[in-house]
Coordinates of C-alpha atoms and ligand atoms in Angstrom, one line a residue:
M20 CA 17.9 4.6 -2.3
G21 CA 18.9 1.8 -5.3
G22 CA 22.7 1.4 -6.5
I23 CA 23.5 1.4 -10.0
V24 CA 22.5 -1.7 -11.8
K25 CA 24.9 -3.8 -14.1
W26 CA 23.5 -5.0 -17.7
T27 CA 25.1 -6.8 -19.4
P28 CA 25.6 -5.4 -22.9
T29 CA 24.2 -9.5 -24.1
N30 CA 21.5 -8.8 -21.9
Y31 CA 20.1 -5.4 -22.9
Q32 CA 20.5 -6.4 -26.8
N33 CA 18.4 -9.1 -26.5
M34 CA 15.6 -7.6 -25.1
A35 CA 13.1 -5.3 -27.0
N36 CA 12.4 -2.1 -25.2
D37 CA 9.0 -1.7 -23.5
A38 CA 8.5 2.4 -24.2
E39 CA 10.4 4.4 -26.3
V40 CA 10.7 7.5 -23.0
L41 CA 9.7 6.5 -19.8
V42 CA 8.7 9.8 -17.8
V43 CA 9.1 9.4 -13.8
G44 CA 6.6 11.6 -11.9
G45 CA 3.3 12.8 -12.0
G46 CA 3.5 16.7 -11.6
S47 CA 2.4 19.3 -14.2
T48 CA 5.8 18.6 -15.7
G49 CA 5.7 15.4 -15.7
T50 CA 2.0 14.8 -17.0
G51 CA 2.9 18.5 -19.7
I52 CA 5.7 16.3 -21.2
A53 CA 4.3 12.6 -21.2
R54 CA 0.9 14.8 -23.3
D55 CA 2.9 16.7 -25.6
L56 CA 5.1 13.5 -26.4
A57 CA 1.9 11.4 -27.0
L58 CA 0.5 13.7 -29.0
R59 CA 3.5 13.3 -31.4
G60 CA 3.4 9.7 -31.6
V61 CA 5.9 8.1 -29.6
D62 CA 5.2 5.7 -26.5
V63 CA 5.3 6.8 -23.5
T64 CA 5.2 5.2 -20.1
L65 CA 4.4 7.5 -17.3
V66 CA 5.0 6.4 -13.6
E67 CA 4.5 8.2 -10.2
K68 CA 4.8 7.2 -7.0
G69 CA 1.5 8.7 -5.4
N70 CA -1.5 9.9 -6.9
L71 CA -1.1 12.3 -10.0
T72 CA -0.3 15.8 -8.3
H73 CA 1.1 14.0 -5.0
G74 CA 4.0 16.1 -5.0
T75 CA 4.3 20.1 -5.0
T76 CA 1.6 20.4 -7.7
G77 CA -0.9 19.3 -5.3
R78 CA 0.2 21.0 -3.5
M79 CA 0.9 24.6 -4.8
H80 CA -1.3 27.7 -4.2
G81 CA -3.3 27.7 -7.4
L82 CA -2.5 30.7 -9.2
L83 CA -2.1 31.2 -12.7
H84 CA 0.6 34.0 -12.6
S85 CA -0.3 37.3 -14.9
G86 CA 3.8 38.0 -14.3
G87 CA 3.4 40.7 -12.2
R88 CA 4.8 39.0 -9.5
Y89 CA 7.8 39.0 -11.2
A90 CA 8.1 41.9 -13.8
V91 CA 10.4 43.3 -10.9
S92 CA 12.8 41.5 -10.1
D93 CA 12.4 38.7 -13.1
Q94 CA 11.3 39.7 -16.8
A95 CA 11.9 36.7 -18.1
S96 CA 10.2 34.4 -16.3
A97 CA 7.3 37.5 -15.8
T98 CA 7.3 37.5 -19.8
E99 CA 6.8 33.9 -20.1
C100 CA 4.7 33.5 -17.7
I101 CA 2.2 36.1 -19.4
E102 CA 2.6 34.3 -22.5
E103 CA 1.2 30.9 -21.0
N104 CA -1.4 32.6 -19.0
R105 CA -2.9 33.4 -22.8
V106 CA -2.0 29.9 -23.7
L107 CA -3.7 27.9 -20.7
R108 CA -6.3 30.4 -20.7
D109 CA -7.3 29.0 -24.0
I110 CA -6.2 25.0 -24.0
A111 CA -7.7 24.2 -20.3
S112 CA -9.9 26.8 -20.0
H113 CA -12.1 24.6 -17.9
C114 CA -8.8 24.7 -15.3
V115 CA -8.9 28.5 -14.8
E116 CA -10.3 31.0 -13.0
M117 CA -10.0 34.6 -15.0
T118 CA -10.5 36.4 -11.6
G119 CA -8.2 38.9 -12.3
G120 CA -5.6 40.2 -9.8
Q121 CA -5.0 43.3 -7.7
F122 CA -1.0 44.7 -6.9
V123 CA -2.4 46.6 -3.8
Q124 CA -0.3 49.7 -2.5
L125 CA -1.1 50.1 1.0
E126 CA -0.3 53.6 3.0
G127 CA 3.9 53.4 4.0
D128 CA 4.0 51.6 1.2
S129 CA 6.8 52.5 -1.8
D130 CA 5.4 54.7 -4.3
D131 CA 9.1 53.8 -5.8
Y132 CA 8.4 50.1 -5.5
F133 CA 5.0 50.9 -7.1
E134 CA 6.2 52.7 -9.9
E135 CA 8.7 50.5 -11.0
K136 CA 6.2 47.1 -10.5
L137 CA 3.7 48.7 -13.2
R138 CA 6.8 50.2 -15.8
G139 CA 8.2 46.0 -15.1
C140 CA 4.3 44.7 -16.4
R141 CA 4.3 46.9 -19.7
E142 CA 8.1 46.1 -20.4
C143 CA 7.2 42.5 -20.1
G144 CA 3.7 42.9 -22.0
I145 CA 1.7 42.4 -18.8
P146 CA -1.6 44.5 -18.8
A147 CA -1.8 46.8 -16.3
E148 CA -3.3 49.4 -14.6
V149 CA -3.9 51.7 -12.4
L150 CA -7.0 52.2 -9.8
T151 CA -7.4 54.3 -6.9
A152 CA -8.0 53.3 -3.7
K153 CA -11.9 53.6 -4.6
E154 CA -11.8 51.8 -7.7
A155 CA -9.7 49.3 -6.0
R156 CA -12.4 48.7 -3.2
E157 CA -15.1 49.4 -5.4
Q158 CA -13.6 45.7 -7.0
E159 CA -12.6 44.1 -3.3
P160 CA -14.8 45.8 -0.7
Y161 CA -13.0 44.3 2.5
L162 CA -9.4 45.4 1.1
T163 CA -8.3 47.3 3.7
K164 CA -9.5 51.4 3.8
D165 CA -5.4 51.6 4.2
V166 CA -5.6 51.1 0.6
K167 CA -3.0 54.0 -1.2
R168 CA -3.7 52.7 -5.0
A169 CA -3.1 49.1 -6.9
I170 CA -2.2 47.5 -9.9
S171 CA -4.6 45.2 -12.0
V172 CA -3.4 42.5 -13.7
P173 CA -4.6 39.6 -15.5
D174 CA -3.5 36.9 -12.4
G175 CA -6.4 33.8 -12.7
A176 CA -7.0 31.1 -10.1
I177 CA -6.2 27.5 -11.7
D178 CA -6.6 24.3 -10.6
P179 CA -4.0 21.9 -10.3
F180 CA -5.6 18.6 -10.2
R181 CA -7.9 19.2 -12.8
L182 CA -5.4 20.2 -15.4
C183 CA -2.9 17.3 -14.6
V184 CA -5.3 14.5 -14.7
A185 CA -6.8 15.9 -18.4
N186 CA -3.2 16.1 -18.9
A187 CA -2.9 12.6 -18.4
A188 CA -6.0 11.7 -19.8
D189 CA -5.4 13.0 -23.3
A190 CA -1.7 11.4 -22.9
E191 CA -3.4 8.1 -22.6
M192 CA -6.3 8.4 -25.2
H193 CA -3.3 9.0 -27.3
G194 CA -1.7 5.9 -26.4
A195 CA 0.4 6.6 -23.7
R196 CA 0.3 4.0 -20.2
I197 CA 0.0 5.9 -17.1
E198 CA 0.9 4.0 -13.8
T199 CA 0.5 5.9 -10.5
H200 CA 1.4 4.5 -7.1
A201 CA 4.4 3.2 -8.7
E202 CA 7.5 4.0 -7.7
V203 CA 10.9 4.0 -9.4
T204 CA 13.3 1.9 -6.7
D205 CA 15.7 2.3 -9.2
V206 CA 17.7 3.0 -12.7
L207 CA 18.6 1.0 -15.0
V208 CA 21.9 1.7 -16.5
D209 CA 24.2 0.0 -18.7
G210 CA 27.9 1.1 -19.2
N211 CA 27.3 4.6 -19.9
D212 CA 23.3 4.2 -20.8
V213 CA 20.3 4.5 -18.8
V214 CA 18.5 1.8 -19.6
G215 CA 15.4 1.8 -18.0
V216 CA 14.3 2.1 -14.3
E217 CA 12.6 -0.7 -11.9
V218 CA 9.3 0.6 -10.4
R219 CA 7.5 -1.2 -7.6
H220 CA 3.2 -1.0 -7.5
E221 CA 2.2 -0.3 -4.3
S222 CA -1.7 0.1 -5.1
G223 CA -4.5 -2.4 -3.7
P224 CA -6.7 -4.8 -6.6
G225 CA -8.9 -2.2 -7.8
K226 CA -6.8 0.9 -8.1
R227 CA -5.6 2.6 -11.4
N228 CA -3.1 0.1 -12.0
H229 CA -2.2 -2.5 -14.3
A230 CA 0.3 -4.9 -11.9
R231 CA 0.0 -6.4 -8.9
P232 CA 0.2 -4.4 -5.5
G233 CA 3.5 -5.5 -4.4
T234 CA 5.2 -6.4 -7.3
T235 CA 8.0 -5.2 -8.8
E236 CA 8.9 -4.7 -12.8
E237 CA 11.2 -3.4 -14.6
I238 CA 10.6 -1.2 -17.8
R239 CA 12.7 -0.7 -20.7
A240 CA 13.1 2.5 -22.8
D241 CA 14.9 4.4 -25.2
Y242 CA 14.9 7.5 -22.9
V243 CA 14.1 8.6 -19.6
V244 CA 12.4 11.9 -18.6
N245 CA 13.3 13.2 -14.7
A246 CA 10.4 14.8 -14.3
T247 CA 10.5 14.3 -9.9
G248 CA 10.7 18.6 -9.6
A249 CA 11.7 18.1 -5.4
W250 CA 13.0 14.6 -5.3
A251 CA 15.6 14.8 -8.7
G252 CA 18.1 14.9 -7.0
Q253 CA 16.6 11.5 -5.6
L254 CA 16.7 10.0 -9.0
G255 CA 19.8 11.4 -10.2
E256 CA 21.4 9.5 -7.1
M257 CA 19.9 6.5 -8.5
A258 CA 21.8 6.7 -11.8
G259 CA 24.6 8.0 -10.4
V260 CA 24.9 11.5 -11.2
D261 CA 24.7 14.7 -8.9
I262 CA 21.3 17.6 -9.2
E263 CA 21.8 20.1 -6.7
V264 CA 17.9 20.7 -5.8
R265 CA 17.3 23.3 -3.2
P266 CA 14.0 22.1 -1.8
S267 CA 11.7 25.5 -0.3
K268 CA 8.9 24.5 1.5
G269 CA 6.0 27.1 1.8
V270 CA 2.4 27.3 4.1
M271 CA -0.8 28.0 2.6
V272 CA -4.3 28.1 4.2
V273 CA -7.7 27.5 3.0
M274 CA -10.6 29.5 4.2
N275 CA -13.7 28.9 4.4
C276 CA -15.0 30.9 1.6
R277 CA -14.2 33.9 -0.7
Q278 CA -13.4 36.9 0.8
V279 CA -11.9 38.1 -2.1
D280 CA -12.9 37.4 -5.7
T281 CA -10.0 38.7 -7.2
V282 CA -6.0 37.8 -6.9
I283 CA -4.8 40.2 -3.9
N284 CA -1.3 40.7 -3.9
H285 CA 0.8 43.0 -1.5
C286 CA 2.4 45.3 -3.7
R287 CA 5.7 45.2 -1.6
P288 CA 9.2 44.0 -2.8
K289 CA 9.6 39.9 -1.9
G290 CA 8.0 39.4 1.4
D291 CA 6.5 35.9 3.1
A292 CA 2.1 36.2 3.2
D293 CA 2.0 38.4 0.0
I294 CA -0.7 36.7 -1.6
I295 CA -4.5 35.9 -1.6
V296 CA -5.9 33.5 -4.1
P297 CA -9.4 32.6 -4.6
H298 CA -9.9 29.4 -5.8
E299 CA -13.9 27.5 -6.1
V300 CA -15.9 28.3 -3.0
T301 CA -12.9 29.1 -1.1
A302 CA -9.5 31.8 -0.3
I303 CA -6.0 30.8 0.1
L304 CA -4.0 32.8 1.9
G305 CA -0.1 32.1 1.2
T306 CA 2.9 31.5 1.5
T307 CA 6.4 31.4 2.8
D308 CA 10.2 30.2 1.2
E309 CA 12.1 28.3 3.5
E310 CA 14.8 25.6 2.6
V311 CA 14.3 22.0 3.4
A312 CA 16.9 19.5 3.1
D313 CA 13.9 17.1 2.8
P314 CA 10.9 17.5 0.7
E315 CA 9.5 14.4 2.3
N316 CA 10.6 15.8 6.1
Y317 CA 10.0 19.2 7.3
P318 CA 8.1 20.6 10.0
E319 CA 4.5 21.5 9.5
E320 CA 4.2 24.9 12.5
G321 CA 1.5 26.5 13.7
W322 CA 3.3 30.0 13.4
E323 CA 3.4 29.6 9.8
V324 CA -0.2 29.4 9.6
D325 CA -1.0 32.1 12.2
M326 CA 1.6 34.3 10.0
M327 CA -0.3 34.2 6.8
I328 CA -3.8 35.1 8.4
D329 CA -1.5 38.0 10.6
Q330 CA 0.2 39.5 7.8
L331 CA -2.9 39.0 4.9
S332 CA -6.0 41.0 7.9
K333 CA -3.8 43.9 7.2
L334 CA -4.8 43.5 3.4
V335 CA -8.1 41.9 4.2
P336 CA -9.3 42.5 8.4
I337 CA -11.5 40.2 8.0
L338 CA -9.8 37.4 7.6
R339 CA -8.7 37.9 11.3
D340 CA -11.9 36.3 12.4
S341 CA -13.3 34.0 9.8
R342 CA -12.8 30.7 9.9
T343 CA -10.1 28.5 8.4
V344 CA -10.9 25.4 6.8
R345 CA -7.6 23.7 6.6
S346 CA -3.7 24.2 5.9
F347 CA -0.7 23.0 3.5
W348 CA 2.6 23.1 2.9
G349 CA 4.3 22.5 -0.4
V350 CA 8.0 22.4 -1.7
R351 CA 9.2 24.4 -4.6
P352 CA 11.5 22.6 -7.0
L353 CA 14.5 25.4 -7.0
Y354 CA 17.4 24.6 -8.5
E355 CA 20.7 26.8 -8.8
P356 CA 23.5 25.5 -11.1
P357 CA 26.4 24.3 -9.7
G358 CA 29.0 26.9 -7.9
T359 CA 26.2 29.8 -7.8
G360 CA 25.8 29.4 -3.7
T361 CA 22.4 32.0 -3.5
T362 CA 21.9 31.6 0.1
D363 CA 18.5 33.3 0.6
P364 CA 15.6 30.9 -1.1
T365 CA 13.9 33.8 -2.1
D366 CA 16.2 34.8 -3.9
I367 CA 17.0 31.7 -6.4
T368 CA 15.4 31.9 -9.7
R369 CA 12.5 30.7 -10.7
D370 CA 13.2 29.7 -14.2
F371 CA 13.7 25.7 -14.9
F372 CA 16.6 24.4 -16.0
L373 CA 17.0 21.5 -18.9
L374 CA 19.8 18.8 -17.4
D375 CA 21.2 17.1 -20.3
H376 CA 23.5 13.9 -18.8
E377 CA 24.8 13.5 -21.7
E378 CA 26.3 16.5 -21.9
R379 CA 26.8 17.1 -17.9
D380 CA 27.6 13.8 -16.7
D381 CA 28.7 11.3 -19.9
L382 CA 25.7 9.6 -18.8
T383 CA 23.1 9.0 -22.1
G384 CA 19.8 8.5 -21.9
L385 CA 18.8 10.3 -19.0
T386 CA 17.2 13.9 -18.8
S387 CA 16.2 15.9 -15.4
I388 CA 14.0 19.1 -15.6
V389 CA 14.0 20.9 -12.4
G390 CA 13.0 24.5 -11.3
G391 CA 9.9 26.2 -12.8
K392 CA 7.0 27.3 -12.0
F393 CA 2.9 25.6 -12.2
T394 CA 2.2 28.3 -14.7
T395 CA 4.7 27.4 -17.1
Y396 CA 4.2 24.0 -17.5
R397 CA 3.4 23.5 -21.0
A398 CA 6.1 25.4 -21.7
M399 CA 8.6 24.1 -19.8
A400 CA 7.2 20.3 -21.1
E401 CA 7.8 22.0 -25.1
Q402 CA 11.5 21.8 -24.6
I403 CA 11.9 19.3 -23.4
S404 CA 9.8 17.0 -25.5
D405 CA 12.0 19.2 -28.6
H406 CA 15.0 17.6 -26.5
V407 CA 14.1 14.3 -26.7
C408 CA 12.8 13.9 -29.7
G409 CA 15.9 15.9 -31.5
Q410 CA 17.6 12.6 -29.6
L411 CA 15.2 9.9 -30.9
G412 CA 15.4 11.5 -34.5
V413 CA 11.8 12.4 -34.1
R414 CA 10.6 14.9 -36.7
E415 CA 6.9 16.1 -35.0
T416 CA 6.5 19.8 -33.8
C417 CA 4.7 20.3 -30.5
S418 CA 0.7 20.9 -30.7
T419 CA -0.3 21.6 -27.3
A420 CA -0.2 25.1 -27.3
D421 CA -3.4 24.9 -29.6
E422 CA -4.4 21.7 -28.8
P423 CA -6.8 22.0 -25.9
L424 CA -7.2 19.5 -23.3
P425 CA -10.2 16.8 -22.7
G426 CA -12.9 19.0 -21.1
S427 CA -11.5 22.4 -22.5
D428 CA -12.1 22.0 -26.1
D429 CA -15.4 23.3 -26.9
F430 CA -15.7 26.4 -23.9
S431 CA -19.2 27.3 -25.7
V432 CA -20.4 23.5 -24.1
L433 CA -20.3 24.9 -21.1
R434 CA -22.5 27.8 -21.5
D435 CA -25.4 25.9 -23.9
Y436 CA -25.4 23.4 -20.7
M437 CA -26.3 26.5 -18.2
D438 CA -28.6 27.0 -20.7
E439 CA -30.0 23.7 -21.4
F440 CA -30.5 22.9 -18.0
G441 CA -31.7 25.6 -16.5
I442 CA -28.4 25.6 -14.5
R443 CA -28.7 28.7 -12.0
S444 CA -28.3 26.4 -9.3
P445 CA -25.2 26.1 -7.7
I446 CA -24.5 22.8 -8.1
G447 CA -25.4 22.2 -11.8
R448 CA -23.0 25.3 -12.7
R449 CA -20.6 23.9 -11.0
S450 CA -20.5 20.9 -12.3
V451 CA -20.3 21.7 -15.5
Q452 CA -17.7 24.4 -14.9
R453 CA -15.4 21.7 -13.7
L454 CA -16.3 19.7 -16.6
G455 CA -16.4 21.4 -19.4
S456 CA -17.3 20.0 -22.6
R457 CA -16.9 16.9 -21.1
A458 CA -20.5 17.3 -18.9
D459 CA -22.8 16.0 -21.3
E460 CA -21.1 12.7 -20.9
V461 CA -20.6 12.5 -17.6
L462 CA -24.3 14.0 -16.1
T463 CA -26.4 12.5 -18.7
T464 CA -28.0 9.6 -16.4
N465 CA -30.5 7.0 -16.7
G466 CA -31.9 7.7 -13.1
P467 CA -31.7 10.2 -10.6
N468 CA -28.5 12.2 -9.9
P469 CA -28.6 13.0 -5.9
V470 CA -25.7 15.6 -4.4
L471 CA -23.2 13.4 -2.4
C472 CA -21.3 16.2 -1.4
E473 CA -23.0 19.1 -0.2
C474 CA -20.0 21.9 0.0
E475 CA -18.1 21.4 -3.1
A476 CA -22.0 20.8 -4.9
V477 CA -20.5 17.1 -6.6
T478 CA -23.5 14.9 -7.8
Q479 CA -23.5 10.6 -8.1
A480 CA -22.5 10.9 -11.5
E481 CA -19.3 13.2 -10.8
I482 CA -18.0 10.3 -8.5
Q483 CA -18.6 7.1 -10.8
D484 CA -17.0 9.0 -13.4
A485 CA -13.6 9.3 -11.2
I486 CA -14.2 6.0 -9.9
D487 CA -14.0 4.8 -13.5
G488 CA -11.0 6.9 -14.2
S489 CA -9.0 6.1 -11.2
G490 CA -10.7 3.1 -9.2
T491 CA -10.4 2.5 -5.6
D492 CA -8.1 5.1 -4.4
L493 CA -10.8 7.9 -3.6
N494 CA -8.1 10.3 -3.1
A495 CA -7.6 10.0 -7.1
V496 CA -11.5 10.3 -7.1
R497 CA -11.0 13.4 -4.7
I498 CA -8.2 15.5 -7.0
R499 CA -10.8 15.1 -9.6
T500 CA -14.2 16.0 -8.4
R501 CA -13.2 18.4 -5.2
A502 CA -15.3 16.2 -3.5
S503 CA -14.6 16.4 0.8
M504 CA -12.7 19.5 0.1
G505 CA -15.4 22.0 1.4
N506 CA -16.0 23.3 4.7
C507 CA -17.3 19.7 6.3
Q508 CA -13.4 18.1 5.4
G509 CA -15.3 15.2 4.5
G510 CA -17.5 15.0 7.5
I511 CA -20.6 14.1 5.6
C512 CA -19.3 12.8 2.5
C513 CA -16.2 10.5 3.0
H514 CA -18.5 7.4 3.8
R515 CA -21.3 7.9 0.6
M516 CA -18.3 8.0 -1.3
A517 CA -16.8 5.2 -0.1
N518 CA -20.2 3.7 -1.1
E519 CA -20.0 4.4 -4.1
L520 CA -17.4 1.8 -4.7
H521 CA -20.0 -1.3 -3.6
P522 CA -21.1 -3.4 -5.3
E523 CA -18.3 -3.6 -7.6
H524 CA -15.7 -3.5 -5.0
D525 CA -15.8 -5.7 -1.5
E526 CA -16.9 -3.9 2.0
P527 CA -13.1 -4.3 3.2
T528 CA -11.8 -2.1 0.2
A529 CA -14.7 0.3 0.6
R530 CA -13.9 0.8 4.5
E531 CA -9.8 0.8 3.4
A532 CA -10.9 3.8 0.8
L533 CA -12.7 5.7 3.3
D534 CA -10.3 5.1 6.5
E535 CA -7.2 6.6 3.9
L536 CA -9.7 9.4 2.4
F537 CA -10.7 10.5 5.6
Q538 CA -7.0 10.1 6.9
E539 CA -5.6 12.2 4.1
R540 CA -8.3 15.2 5.1
W541 CA -7.8 15.2 8.9
K542 CA -4.2 15.6 8.3
G543 CA -4.6 19.5 6.8
E544 CA -7.4 19.5 9.5
R545 CA -5.6 19.7 12.5
H546 CA -3.1 22.9 11.8
A547 CA -6.0 25.2 11.6
L548 CA -7.9 23.5 14.2
W549 CA -9.8 26.5 16.3
G550 CA -13.3 28.2 16.4
E551 CA -16.0 26.6 14.2
Q552 CA -13.3 24.3 12.4
L553 CA -12.7 22.8 15.8
S554 CA -16.7 22.4 16.3
Q555 CA -16.7 20.8 13.1
A556 CA -14.1 18.3 13.5
A557 CA -15.2 17.3 16.2
L558 CA -19.2 16.9 14.6
N559 CA -17.4 14.9 12.3
Y560 CA -16.0 12.3 14.7
A561 CA -18.6 12.0 16.8
L562 CA -21.1 11.8 13.8
H563 CA -18.5 8.4 12.1
A564 CA -18.2 7.2 15.9
T565 CA -22.3 7.0 16.5
T566 CA -23.4 6.4 12.4
M567 CA -20.7 3.9 12.1
N568 CA -19.0 2.9 15.2
R569 CA -15.2 4.2 14.2
D570 CA -14.1 4.8 17.3
A571 CA -14.2 1.3 18.2
P572 CA -11.4 -0.7 18.0
E573 CA -12.4 -3.6 16.1
A574 CA -14.0 -0.3 13.2
N575 CA -9.9 -1.2 12.0
G576 CA -9.7 -4.7 12.7
E577 CA -7.7 -4.4 16.0
Q578 CA -9.8 -5.9 18.5
D579 CA -7.4 -6.0 21.0
A580 CA -6.0 -2.6 20.3
E581 CA -6.5 0.5 22.7
T582 CA -9.7 3.2 21.0
D583 CA -7.7 5.6 19.3
T584 CA -9.6 8.7 20.4
I585 CA -8.8 12.4 19.4
D586 CA -8.5 15.0 22.2
F587 CA -10.0 17.6 20.9
S588 CA -9.5 19.7 23.8
A589 CA -6.1 19.8 23.2
F590 CA -7.0 22.6 20.2
D591 CA -8.6 24.6 22.4
A592 CA -6.1 26.7 23.3
G593 CA -6.3 28.6 19.4
R594 CA -4.5 30.3 17.5
N595 CA -1.3 32.1 18.1
S596 CA -0.4 29.4 21.0
E597 CA 2.2 26.9 20.9
R598 CA 0.3 24.3 19.1
T599 CA 2.4 21.8 18.1
V600 CA 1.2 19.0 15.7
D601 CA 2.5 15.6 14.8
G602 CA 4.0 16.2 11.1
D603 CA 4.1 13.5 8.8
G604 CA 4.2 16.2 5.6
G605 CA 0.9 16.3 5.0
I606 CA -0.3 15.3 1.2
N607 CA -2.3 17.1 -1.3
G608 CA -3.0 20.3 0.5
D609 CA -6.3 21.9 -0.7
Ligands
FAD3 C1 4.0 26.5 -1.8 C2 3.8 26.9 -3.3 C3 3.1 27.8 -3.8 C4 3.3 27.3 -5.3 N1 2.3 27.9 -6.3 C5 2.0 28.5 -7.3 C6 1.3 28.9 -7.9 O1 0.4 29.9 -7.5 N2 1.8 29.3 -9.5 C7 2.6 28.6 -9.7 O2 2.6 28.9 -11.2 N3 3.1 27.8 -9.2 C8 3.4 27.5 -8.3 N4 4.6 26.9 -7.5 C9 5.5 26.2 -8.3 C10 4.8 25.1 -8.7 O3 3.9 24.5 -7.8 C11 5.7 24.2 -9.1 O4 6.9 24.3 -9.7 C12 5.2 22.6 -9.7 O5 4.3 22.2 -9.6 C13 6.4 21.2 -10.3 O6 5.7 20.4 -11.0 P1 6.6 19.0 -11.1 O7 5.6 18.2 -11.7 O8 8.1 19.9 -11.5 O9 6.9 18.7 -9.6 P2 6.3 17.7 -8.7 O10 4.5 18.4 -8.8 O11 6.7 17.8 -7.0 O12 6.0 16.7 -9.6 C14 6.7 15.1 -9.3 C15 6.0 14.2 -8.7 O13 7.3 12.8 -9.0 C16 7.1 12.5 -7.8 N5 8.1 10.8 -7.3 C17 9.1 12.0 -6.7 N6 9.7 11.0 -6.9 C18 9.8 9.5 -7.7 C19 9.6 8.4 -7.8 N7 10.6 7.5 -7.4 N8 9.0 7.3 -8.3 C20 7.9 7.8 -8.9 N9 8.0 8.9 -8.9 C21 8.2 10.0 -8.1 C22 6.1 12.9 -6.6 O14 5.1 12.1 -6.5 C23 5.1 13.9 -7.8 O15 4.3 14.0 -8.0 C24 4.5 26.8 -5.9 C25 5.3 26.3 -5.5 C26 4.6 25.8 -3.7 C27 6.0 25.4 -3.0

């Protein structure tokens, strides 16, 4: 952790600043702020230590909240959720699927709570209707026969990767500099004023980076925004201020297909394992809420995965026998004002806080934003951008509630393409859904456009478009396209993706990119490895060993090293066993 760098006033005065505003953190909050400020004409630089969405944003449940979840416990958040839910449907239509949602009451669940939930929704302006058990099951045939009734609400599914990339791309189109793989290692403080940051560039040649890997850069700015979520305390420490973030982990389990087409919530007071979100071709089960000391190092345990399946099978019984594809964990950036002292993390507010360090700590030039939800990222970004503009004397107002994101500018384009390309095939339909109004630009090619990822229906043209945007980092290509996120977890397509890097990039670069991507997939698979998915993993291993010699030590450039094989029999004990898997905080869950 860096200390305070003492700058002499003479040094500082002699230097022009590199940006008006420097945003640290490339999650939903940071990219939202970068876009908001760039649209107001502010000169912004954003730095992110990993890929965009590397933190919590890449490990969330994918639920576009209607607000129903908070309609009893936190009506201010519920109201904000429904307002932003409507905005995002409009400005980010190609990232949203309006699945609708149900709050399901089972026999034995509290009637009073059901009524309270319904009343709460209506008080917060959330459209809510009671469904009989028959109506609920007509909509979702796999719901248990124990359904008593349900409340339907406008919950939806949202793609966090696509949304963040669209925010960053739009910021860039409006003049922002976006640096990924650029970690802030120190905050530069001159007296009582934050004047910039020191950044270490980590990506290699060809990655989306403007500096040499391993180099450091001092970026000076009039104002620094700390949008590092669960890491906000660490950045605060570099600036010499205390930020009491209370990171809380949650597990999610990805199923092989959509067992439900509607978001299913268990209608009961707070509890673990009570939501199923249909997401693209999968369903995601979640989640838990457990405070952890470090946002990067925490235990990932097999029983957490088992609990998701056991609990949620009570709502949708076929989940018990369905195939799990992977699991992942995320960490909420919860925050409590000093002295609140809530002991149960589920009671900590989901609200967000703008910490003006001038007011709070007598340190000018720095504001932190902590807490909040993905669904309300735009509103958070608006508030912090208003604050920053106030500090800089910028008069432009926020336009992000009205200006569509790239890809969502004209969503009728999507329907037109479906017709034009005669798109009935799932491949064309899914490409166009992902790309929205960018479909023409990306899918028009001079030659054939083969499918490279069959599970997620991703074509070569989409992969090439993503490489243009992200360079050789195939994990960045993955989050832009969903290639390698399907049932085979990259077994069949990782090497095809790597192949697309050639001839522009050399073979060692392509191999390294392949290894990074495949390793990333493995991190999430190993916690949910039994049954068919175990066979799939063993097949992937055999395919890569026999076609690319990937089990040979020299494949990794280690002539003398022991062959690094995987003992698949260690996973044979299956679910509900004492599985222990080396944990290293797997990245970018789904
Ligand atoms: C289990 C779980 C499920 C959730 N599900 C939902 C949901 O369904 N719907 C919803 O609305 N919300 C959900 N949330 C909440 C939501 O995901 C978060 O509130 C939101 O994504 C936080 O975004 P952020 O940009 O503030 O933080 P992050 O996404 O964590 O972004 C912070 C970024 O800062 C970067 N960073 C940190 N330190 C440095 C440094 N020194 N230099 C450079 N970069 C740095 C990190 O790499 C990270 O990418 C969920 C949260 C969890 C944990």
